[in-house]
Short mmCIF file of C-alpha atoms in Angstrom, two decimals:
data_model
loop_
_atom_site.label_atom_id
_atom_site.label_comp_id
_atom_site.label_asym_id
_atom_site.label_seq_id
_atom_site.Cartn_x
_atom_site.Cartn_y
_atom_site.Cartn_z
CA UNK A 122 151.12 -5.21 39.82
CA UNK A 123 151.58 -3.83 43.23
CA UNK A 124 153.68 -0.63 42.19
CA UNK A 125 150.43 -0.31 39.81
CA UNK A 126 148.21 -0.56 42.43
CA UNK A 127 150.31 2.19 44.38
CA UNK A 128 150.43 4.57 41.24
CA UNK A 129 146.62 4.49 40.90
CA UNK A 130 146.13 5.12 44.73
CA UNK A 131 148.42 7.97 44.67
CA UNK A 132 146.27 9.74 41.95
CA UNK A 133 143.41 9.49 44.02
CA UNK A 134 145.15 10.56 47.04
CA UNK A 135 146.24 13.36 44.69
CA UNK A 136 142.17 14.23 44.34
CA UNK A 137 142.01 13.73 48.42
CA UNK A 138 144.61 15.44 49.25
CA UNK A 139 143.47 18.46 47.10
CA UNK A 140 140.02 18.54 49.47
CA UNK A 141 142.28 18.67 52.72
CA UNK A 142 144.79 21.47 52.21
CA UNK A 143 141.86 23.84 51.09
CA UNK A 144 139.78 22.51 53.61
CA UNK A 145 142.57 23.15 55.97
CA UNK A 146 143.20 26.85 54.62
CA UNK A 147 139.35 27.78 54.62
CA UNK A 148 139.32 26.54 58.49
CA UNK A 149 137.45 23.24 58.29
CA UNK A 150 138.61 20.65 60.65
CA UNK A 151 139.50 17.54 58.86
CA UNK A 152 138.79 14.69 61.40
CA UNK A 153 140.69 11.79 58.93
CA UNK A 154 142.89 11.53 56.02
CA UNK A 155 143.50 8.10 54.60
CA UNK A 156 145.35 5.99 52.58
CA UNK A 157 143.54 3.02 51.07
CA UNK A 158 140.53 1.92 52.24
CA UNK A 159 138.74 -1.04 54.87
CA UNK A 160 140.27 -2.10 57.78
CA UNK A 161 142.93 0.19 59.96
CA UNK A 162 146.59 -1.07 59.76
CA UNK A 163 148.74 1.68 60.94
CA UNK A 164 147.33 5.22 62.50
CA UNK A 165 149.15 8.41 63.78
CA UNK A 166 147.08 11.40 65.27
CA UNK A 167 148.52 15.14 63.99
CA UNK A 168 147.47 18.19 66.04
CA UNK A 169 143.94 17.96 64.54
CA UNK A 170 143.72 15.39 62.37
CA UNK A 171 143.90 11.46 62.49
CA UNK A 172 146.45 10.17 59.54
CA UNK A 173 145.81 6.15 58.98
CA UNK A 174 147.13 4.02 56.38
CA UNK A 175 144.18 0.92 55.74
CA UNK A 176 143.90 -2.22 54.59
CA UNK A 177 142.99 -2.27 51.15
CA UNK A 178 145.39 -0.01 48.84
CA UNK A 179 142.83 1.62 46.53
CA UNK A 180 142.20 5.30 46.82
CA UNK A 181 142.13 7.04 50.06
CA UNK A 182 139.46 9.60 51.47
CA UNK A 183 139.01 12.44 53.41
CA UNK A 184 136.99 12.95 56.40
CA UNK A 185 135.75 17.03 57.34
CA UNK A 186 133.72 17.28 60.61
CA UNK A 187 130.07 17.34 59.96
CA UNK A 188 130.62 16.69 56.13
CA UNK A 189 128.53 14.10 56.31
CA UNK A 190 126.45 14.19 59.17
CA UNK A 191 123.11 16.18 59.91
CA UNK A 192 123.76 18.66 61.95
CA UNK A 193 121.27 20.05 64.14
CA UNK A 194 123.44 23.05 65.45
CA UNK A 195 126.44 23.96 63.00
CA UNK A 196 129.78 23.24 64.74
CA UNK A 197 132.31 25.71 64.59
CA UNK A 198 135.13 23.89 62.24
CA UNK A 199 132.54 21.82 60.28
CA UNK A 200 132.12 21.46 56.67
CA UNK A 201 128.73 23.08 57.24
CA UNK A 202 130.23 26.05 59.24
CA UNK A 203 132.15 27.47 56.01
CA UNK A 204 130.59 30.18 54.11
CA UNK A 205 129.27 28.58 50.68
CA UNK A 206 131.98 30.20 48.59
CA UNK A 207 134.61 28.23 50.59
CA UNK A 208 132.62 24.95 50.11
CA UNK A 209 132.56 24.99 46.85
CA UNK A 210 136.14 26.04 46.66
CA UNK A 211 136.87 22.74 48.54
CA UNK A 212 134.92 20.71 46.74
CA UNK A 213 136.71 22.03 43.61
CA UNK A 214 139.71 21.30 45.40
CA UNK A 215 140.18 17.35 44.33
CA UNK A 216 139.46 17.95 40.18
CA UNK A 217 141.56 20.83 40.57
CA UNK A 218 144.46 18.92 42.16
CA UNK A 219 143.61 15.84 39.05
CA UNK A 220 144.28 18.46 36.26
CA UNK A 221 147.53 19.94 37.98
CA UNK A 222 149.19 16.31 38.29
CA UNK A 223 147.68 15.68 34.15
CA UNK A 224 149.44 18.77 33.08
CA UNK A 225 152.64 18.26 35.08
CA UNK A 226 153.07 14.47 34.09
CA UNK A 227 152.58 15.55 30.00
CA UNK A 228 154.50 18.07 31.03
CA UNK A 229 157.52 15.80 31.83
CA UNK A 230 156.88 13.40 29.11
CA UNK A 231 156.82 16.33 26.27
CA UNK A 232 160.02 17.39 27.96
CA UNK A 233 161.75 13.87 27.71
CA UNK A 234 159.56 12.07 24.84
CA UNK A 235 159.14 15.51 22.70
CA UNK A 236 155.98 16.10 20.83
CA UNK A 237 154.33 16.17 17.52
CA UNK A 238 153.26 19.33 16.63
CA UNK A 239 150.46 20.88 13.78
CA UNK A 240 153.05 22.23 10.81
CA UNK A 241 153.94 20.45 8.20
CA UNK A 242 157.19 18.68 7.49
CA UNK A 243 156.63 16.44 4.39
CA UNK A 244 153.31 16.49 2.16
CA UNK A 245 152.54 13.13 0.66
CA UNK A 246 152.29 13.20 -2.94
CA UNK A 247 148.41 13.02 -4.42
CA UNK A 248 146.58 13.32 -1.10
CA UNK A 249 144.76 16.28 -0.25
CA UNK A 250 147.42 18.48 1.50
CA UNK A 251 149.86 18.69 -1.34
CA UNK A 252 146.84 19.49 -3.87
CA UNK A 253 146.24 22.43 -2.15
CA UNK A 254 149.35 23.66 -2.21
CA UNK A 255 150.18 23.70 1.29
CA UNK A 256 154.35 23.45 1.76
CA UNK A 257 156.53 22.52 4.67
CA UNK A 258 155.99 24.89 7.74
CA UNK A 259 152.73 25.66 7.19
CA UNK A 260 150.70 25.47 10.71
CA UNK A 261 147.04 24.12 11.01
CA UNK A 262 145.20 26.17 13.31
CA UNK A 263 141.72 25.07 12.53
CA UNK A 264 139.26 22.51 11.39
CA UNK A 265 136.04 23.24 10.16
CA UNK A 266 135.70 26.59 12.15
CA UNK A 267 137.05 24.72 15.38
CA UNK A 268 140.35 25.46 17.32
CA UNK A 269 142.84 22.50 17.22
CA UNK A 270 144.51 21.70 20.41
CA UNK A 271 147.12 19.40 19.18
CA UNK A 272 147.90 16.58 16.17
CA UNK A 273 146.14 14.39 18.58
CA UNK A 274 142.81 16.55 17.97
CA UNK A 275 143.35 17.15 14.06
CA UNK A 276 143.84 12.86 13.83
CA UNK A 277 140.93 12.32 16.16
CA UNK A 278 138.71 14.64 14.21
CA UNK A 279 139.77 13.75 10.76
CA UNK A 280 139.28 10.12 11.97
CA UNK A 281 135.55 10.38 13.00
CA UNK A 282 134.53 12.46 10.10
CA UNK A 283 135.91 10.37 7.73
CA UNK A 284 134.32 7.77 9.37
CA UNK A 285 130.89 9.21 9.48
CA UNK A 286 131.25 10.01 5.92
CA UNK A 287 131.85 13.62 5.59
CA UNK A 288 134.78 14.17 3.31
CA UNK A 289 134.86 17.64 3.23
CA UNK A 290 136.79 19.97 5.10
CA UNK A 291 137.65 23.53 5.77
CA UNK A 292 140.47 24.19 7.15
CA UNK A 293 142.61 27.58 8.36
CA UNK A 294 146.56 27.67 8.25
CA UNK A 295 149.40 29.66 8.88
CA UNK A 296 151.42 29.86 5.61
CA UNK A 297 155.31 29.62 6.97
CA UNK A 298 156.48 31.86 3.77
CA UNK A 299 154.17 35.07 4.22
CA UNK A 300 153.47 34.01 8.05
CA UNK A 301 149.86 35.13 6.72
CA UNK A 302 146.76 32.94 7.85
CA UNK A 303 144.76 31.45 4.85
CA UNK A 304 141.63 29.45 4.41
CA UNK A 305 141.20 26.14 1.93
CA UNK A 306 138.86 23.13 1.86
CA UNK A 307 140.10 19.79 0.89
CA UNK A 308 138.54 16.35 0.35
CA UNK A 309 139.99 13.54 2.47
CA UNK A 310 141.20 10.56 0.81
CA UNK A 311 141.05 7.03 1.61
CA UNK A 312 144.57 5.59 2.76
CA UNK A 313 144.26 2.08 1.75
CA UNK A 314 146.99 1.03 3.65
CA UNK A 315 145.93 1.71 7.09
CA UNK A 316 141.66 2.47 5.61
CA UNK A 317 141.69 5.56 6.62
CA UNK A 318 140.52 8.84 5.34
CA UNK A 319 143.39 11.20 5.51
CA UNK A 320 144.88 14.90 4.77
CA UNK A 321 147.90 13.55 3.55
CA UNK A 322 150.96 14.94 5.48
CA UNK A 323 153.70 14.19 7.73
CA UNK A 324 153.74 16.27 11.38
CA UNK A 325 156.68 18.26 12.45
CA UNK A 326 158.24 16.47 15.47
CA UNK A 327 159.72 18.14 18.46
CA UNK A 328 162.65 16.15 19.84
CA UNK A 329 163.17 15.61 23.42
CA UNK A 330 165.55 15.72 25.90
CA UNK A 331 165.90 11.96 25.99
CA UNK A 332 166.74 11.65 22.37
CA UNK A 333 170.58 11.24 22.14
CA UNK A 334 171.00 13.93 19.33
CA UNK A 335 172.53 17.53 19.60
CA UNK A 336 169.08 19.13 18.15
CA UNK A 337 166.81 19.04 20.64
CA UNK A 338 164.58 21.60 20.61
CA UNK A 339 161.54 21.18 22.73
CA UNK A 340 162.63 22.80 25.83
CA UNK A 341 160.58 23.71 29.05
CA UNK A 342 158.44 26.33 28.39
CA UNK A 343 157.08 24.47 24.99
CA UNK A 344 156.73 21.58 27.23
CA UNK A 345 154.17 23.42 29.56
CA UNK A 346 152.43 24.17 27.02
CA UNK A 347 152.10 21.41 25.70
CA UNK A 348 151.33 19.83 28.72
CA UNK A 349 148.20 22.03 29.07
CA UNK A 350 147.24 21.19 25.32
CA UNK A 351 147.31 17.89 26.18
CA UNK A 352 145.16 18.17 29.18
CA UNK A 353 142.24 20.01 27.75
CA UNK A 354 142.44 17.04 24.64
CA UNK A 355 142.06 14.73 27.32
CA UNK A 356 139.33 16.67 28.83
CA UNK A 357 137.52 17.34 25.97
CA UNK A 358 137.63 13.59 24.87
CA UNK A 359 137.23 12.79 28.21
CA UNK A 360 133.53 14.66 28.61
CA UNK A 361 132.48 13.03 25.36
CA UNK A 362 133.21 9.56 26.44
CA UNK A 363 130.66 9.71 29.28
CA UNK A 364 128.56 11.43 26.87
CA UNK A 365 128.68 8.12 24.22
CA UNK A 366 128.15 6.21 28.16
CA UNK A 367 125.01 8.21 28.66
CA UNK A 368 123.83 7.84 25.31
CA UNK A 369 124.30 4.20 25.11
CA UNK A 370 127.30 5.01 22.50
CA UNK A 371 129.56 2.93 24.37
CA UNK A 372 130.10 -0.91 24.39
CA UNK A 373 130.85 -2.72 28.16
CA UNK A 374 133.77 -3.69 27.12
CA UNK A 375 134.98 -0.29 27.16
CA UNK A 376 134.30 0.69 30.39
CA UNK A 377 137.01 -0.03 32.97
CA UNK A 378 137.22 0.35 36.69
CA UNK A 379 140.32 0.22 39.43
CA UNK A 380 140.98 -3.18 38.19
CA UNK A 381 140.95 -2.64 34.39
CA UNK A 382 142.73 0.03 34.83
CA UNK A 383 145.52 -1.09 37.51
CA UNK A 384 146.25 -3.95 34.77
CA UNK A 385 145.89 -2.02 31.89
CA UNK A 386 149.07 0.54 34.02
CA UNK A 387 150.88 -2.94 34.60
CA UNK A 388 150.50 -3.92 30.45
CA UNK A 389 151.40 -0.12 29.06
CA UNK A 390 154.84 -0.75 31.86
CA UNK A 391 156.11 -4.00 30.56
CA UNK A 392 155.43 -3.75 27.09
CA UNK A 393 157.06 0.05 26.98
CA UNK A 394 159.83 -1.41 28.71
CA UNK A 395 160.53 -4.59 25.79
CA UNK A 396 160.46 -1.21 22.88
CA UNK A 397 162.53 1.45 25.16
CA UNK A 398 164.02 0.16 27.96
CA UNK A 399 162.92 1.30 31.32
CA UNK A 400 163.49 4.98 30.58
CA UNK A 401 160.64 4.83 27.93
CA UNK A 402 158.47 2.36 30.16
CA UNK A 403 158.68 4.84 33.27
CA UNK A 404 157.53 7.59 30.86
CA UNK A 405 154.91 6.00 29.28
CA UNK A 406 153.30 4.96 33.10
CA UNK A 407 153.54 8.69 33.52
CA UNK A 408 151.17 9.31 30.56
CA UNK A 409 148.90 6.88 31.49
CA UNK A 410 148.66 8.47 34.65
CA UNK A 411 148.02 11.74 33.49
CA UNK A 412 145.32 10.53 31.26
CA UNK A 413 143.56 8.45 34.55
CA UNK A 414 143.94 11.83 36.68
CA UNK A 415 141.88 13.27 33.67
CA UNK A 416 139.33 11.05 33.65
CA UNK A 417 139.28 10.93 37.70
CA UNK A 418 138.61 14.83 37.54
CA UNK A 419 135.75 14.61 35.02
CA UNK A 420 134.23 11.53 36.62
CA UNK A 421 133.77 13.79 39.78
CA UNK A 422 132.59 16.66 38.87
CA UNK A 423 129.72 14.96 36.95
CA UNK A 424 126.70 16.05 38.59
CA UNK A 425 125.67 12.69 40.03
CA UNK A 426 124.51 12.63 43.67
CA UNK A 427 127.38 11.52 45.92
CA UNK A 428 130.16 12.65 43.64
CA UNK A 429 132.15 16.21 43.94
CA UNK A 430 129.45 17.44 41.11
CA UNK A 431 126.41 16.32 42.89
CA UNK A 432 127.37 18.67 45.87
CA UNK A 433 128.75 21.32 43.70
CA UNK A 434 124.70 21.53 42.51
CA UNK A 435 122.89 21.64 46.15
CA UNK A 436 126.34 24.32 46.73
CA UNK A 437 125.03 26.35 43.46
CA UNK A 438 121.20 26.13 44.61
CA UNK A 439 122.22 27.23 47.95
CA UNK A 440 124.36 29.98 46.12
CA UNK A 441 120.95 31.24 44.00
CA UNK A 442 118.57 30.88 46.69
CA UNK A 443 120.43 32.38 49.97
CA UNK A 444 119.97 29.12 51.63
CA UNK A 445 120.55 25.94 52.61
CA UNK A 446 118.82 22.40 51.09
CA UNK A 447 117.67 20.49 53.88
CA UNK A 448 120.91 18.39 54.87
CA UNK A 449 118.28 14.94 55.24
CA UNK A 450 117.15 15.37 51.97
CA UNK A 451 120.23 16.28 50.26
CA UNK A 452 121.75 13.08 52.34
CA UNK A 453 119.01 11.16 51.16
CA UNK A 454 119.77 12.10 48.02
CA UNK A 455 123.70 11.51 48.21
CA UNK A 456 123.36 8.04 49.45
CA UNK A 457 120.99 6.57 46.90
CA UNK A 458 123.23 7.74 44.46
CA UNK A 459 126.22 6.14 46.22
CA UNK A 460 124.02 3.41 45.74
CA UNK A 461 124.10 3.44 42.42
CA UNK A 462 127.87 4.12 42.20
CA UNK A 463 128.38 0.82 44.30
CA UNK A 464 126.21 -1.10 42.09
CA UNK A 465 128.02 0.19 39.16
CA UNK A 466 131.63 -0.18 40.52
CA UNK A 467 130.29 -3.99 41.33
CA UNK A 468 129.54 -3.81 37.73
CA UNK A 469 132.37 -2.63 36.36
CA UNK A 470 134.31 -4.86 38.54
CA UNK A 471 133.49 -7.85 37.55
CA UNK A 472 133.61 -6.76 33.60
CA UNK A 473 137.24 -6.43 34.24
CA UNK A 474 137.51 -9.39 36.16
CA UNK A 475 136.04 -10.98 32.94
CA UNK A 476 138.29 -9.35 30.87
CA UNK A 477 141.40 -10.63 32.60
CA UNK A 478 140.51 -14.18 32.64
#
């Protein structure tokens, strides 16, 4: 529990951490940067900026003169001070940061774990797939008009159509034989084993590094790009999961805050470490990781007051109208909204409280 507890501060300093350096490169004086939160355990002051370590190991922050503050006269090395192109860069700073450590961490796992890929290696007799005549080798590229990003997306979207009871599909393909793209529908069919509605047809798999067999033939570069496939699944799914939130869509019991998710690190551990060994269990924390540093970068840059996309908006108004929102009402603003946040992290909090008992 406690090296989960470190692993999900770390990906927030990760988001912190990204604010500082650009911060530090665009000439704003950073006055704090923390680890954890609460009470002051351990501090050591830099040439400009106070490095503390606090009481409570959750997340981190960090502090930029006159960030917060209304400032009468604008301080030289304030927030405030920068030109509004370098604010927003900062501010941008933290998601950015999120996505780099998602795409390196599937990066490493593709590398180690391999991957599953969009051709086809074996077509399952009477299902859709082998009707049409697709063959091994072929390579999906589309569904219904829409760019796949990896087998991930094709079983996601197969899954929810089905399920919404469209059973038509279009779909475009490289043919491996003529190397030739081509165009088919096909009609999903009902799996009764696992009562699903299905194409039919067993992915190619990639093998990784960590597989001990002589083929494997994933290496580095397919892993980075995989690695950035997987991201922008993870975004993409990501953005629609606080859409279902907004919408009502989603059930409490699937919403999950720094304790949910802390234990839920701590579960994905020990039970990939009974299948795998500890090889497979440290892998596995890394993909959970990457998927939290996803959701961490999309949570932000929603455009809630308080959060990195709240002050991305006053940035952008500022940007269209040549000046400044008034810093008391944007603060006003800002803290009723961390209001809110508190309220729901209270919420959230004890929901996984709940859960765990």
């Amino acid at each position: 529990m406690i090296v989960s507890i470190i692993i999900f501060s770390l990906v927030i300093l990760v988001h912190e951490f990204g604010h500082f350096y650009v911060a530090k490169k665009c000439g704003v004086h950073v006055e704090e940067f923390a680890m954890g939160m609460g009470r002051i355990i351990f501090k050591k002051q830099g040439k400009e900026t106070l490095y503390t370590l606090r009481m409570f190991p959750i997340g981190g922050f960090c502090r930029m003169r006159g960030e917060d503050e209304n400032e009468t006269e604008i301080v030289d090395g304030s927030f405030n001070s920068a030109n509004v192109y370098r604010r927003i860069m900062i501010i941008v700073a933290g998601v950015i940061s999120n996505v780099l450590l998602a795409i390196v961490g599937f990066t490493i796992v593709t590398f180690y774990m391999g991957t599953t890929t969009l051709k086809i290696d074996k077509t399952i007799d009477g299902f859709p797939i082998e009707m049409a005549g697709l063959k091994k080798g072929d390579e999906i590229k589309t569904l219904n008009g829409k760019k796949l990003l990896n087998f991930n997306d094709l079983n996601l979207r197969i899954s929810k159509l089905g399920n919404s009871g469209e059973r038509s599909v279009k779909i475009k393909y490289i043919e491996n034989e003529s190397k030739t793209k081509k165009e088919t529908t096909l009609n999903l069919k009902l799996d009764k084993e696992s009562n699903r509605y299905i194409m039919g047809f067993i992915p190619e798999y990639l093998n990784g590094n960590l597989n001990k067999i002589e083929d494997n033939n994933i290496g580095m570069i397919k892993s980075i790009d995989e690695g950035f496939k997987s991201s922008a699944f993870y975004t993409k799914y990501t953005i629609l999961g606080f859409k279902d939130l907004v919408t009502m869509n989603l059930k409490k019991d699937d919403l999950a805050g720094p304790i949910g998710i802390v234990s839920e690190i701590s579960n994905v551990y020990d039970e990939s470490v009974k299948v795998g060994g500890l090889s497979l269990g440290v892998l596995s924390t890394i993909s959970f990781v990457a998927i939290i540093s996803i959701n961490i970068a999309v949570f932000n840059l929603l455009p809630m007051p308080a959060l990195d996309g709240g002050r991305l908006v006053f940035l952008i108004i500022e940007l269209i109208a040549g000046k400044q929102v008034p810093q008391d009402k944007e603060g006003l603003i800002h803290f009723i909204g961390f209001v809110f946040l508190i309220l729901l992290a209270v919420y959230v909090a004890f929901n996984d409280i709940i859960k765990l008992f």
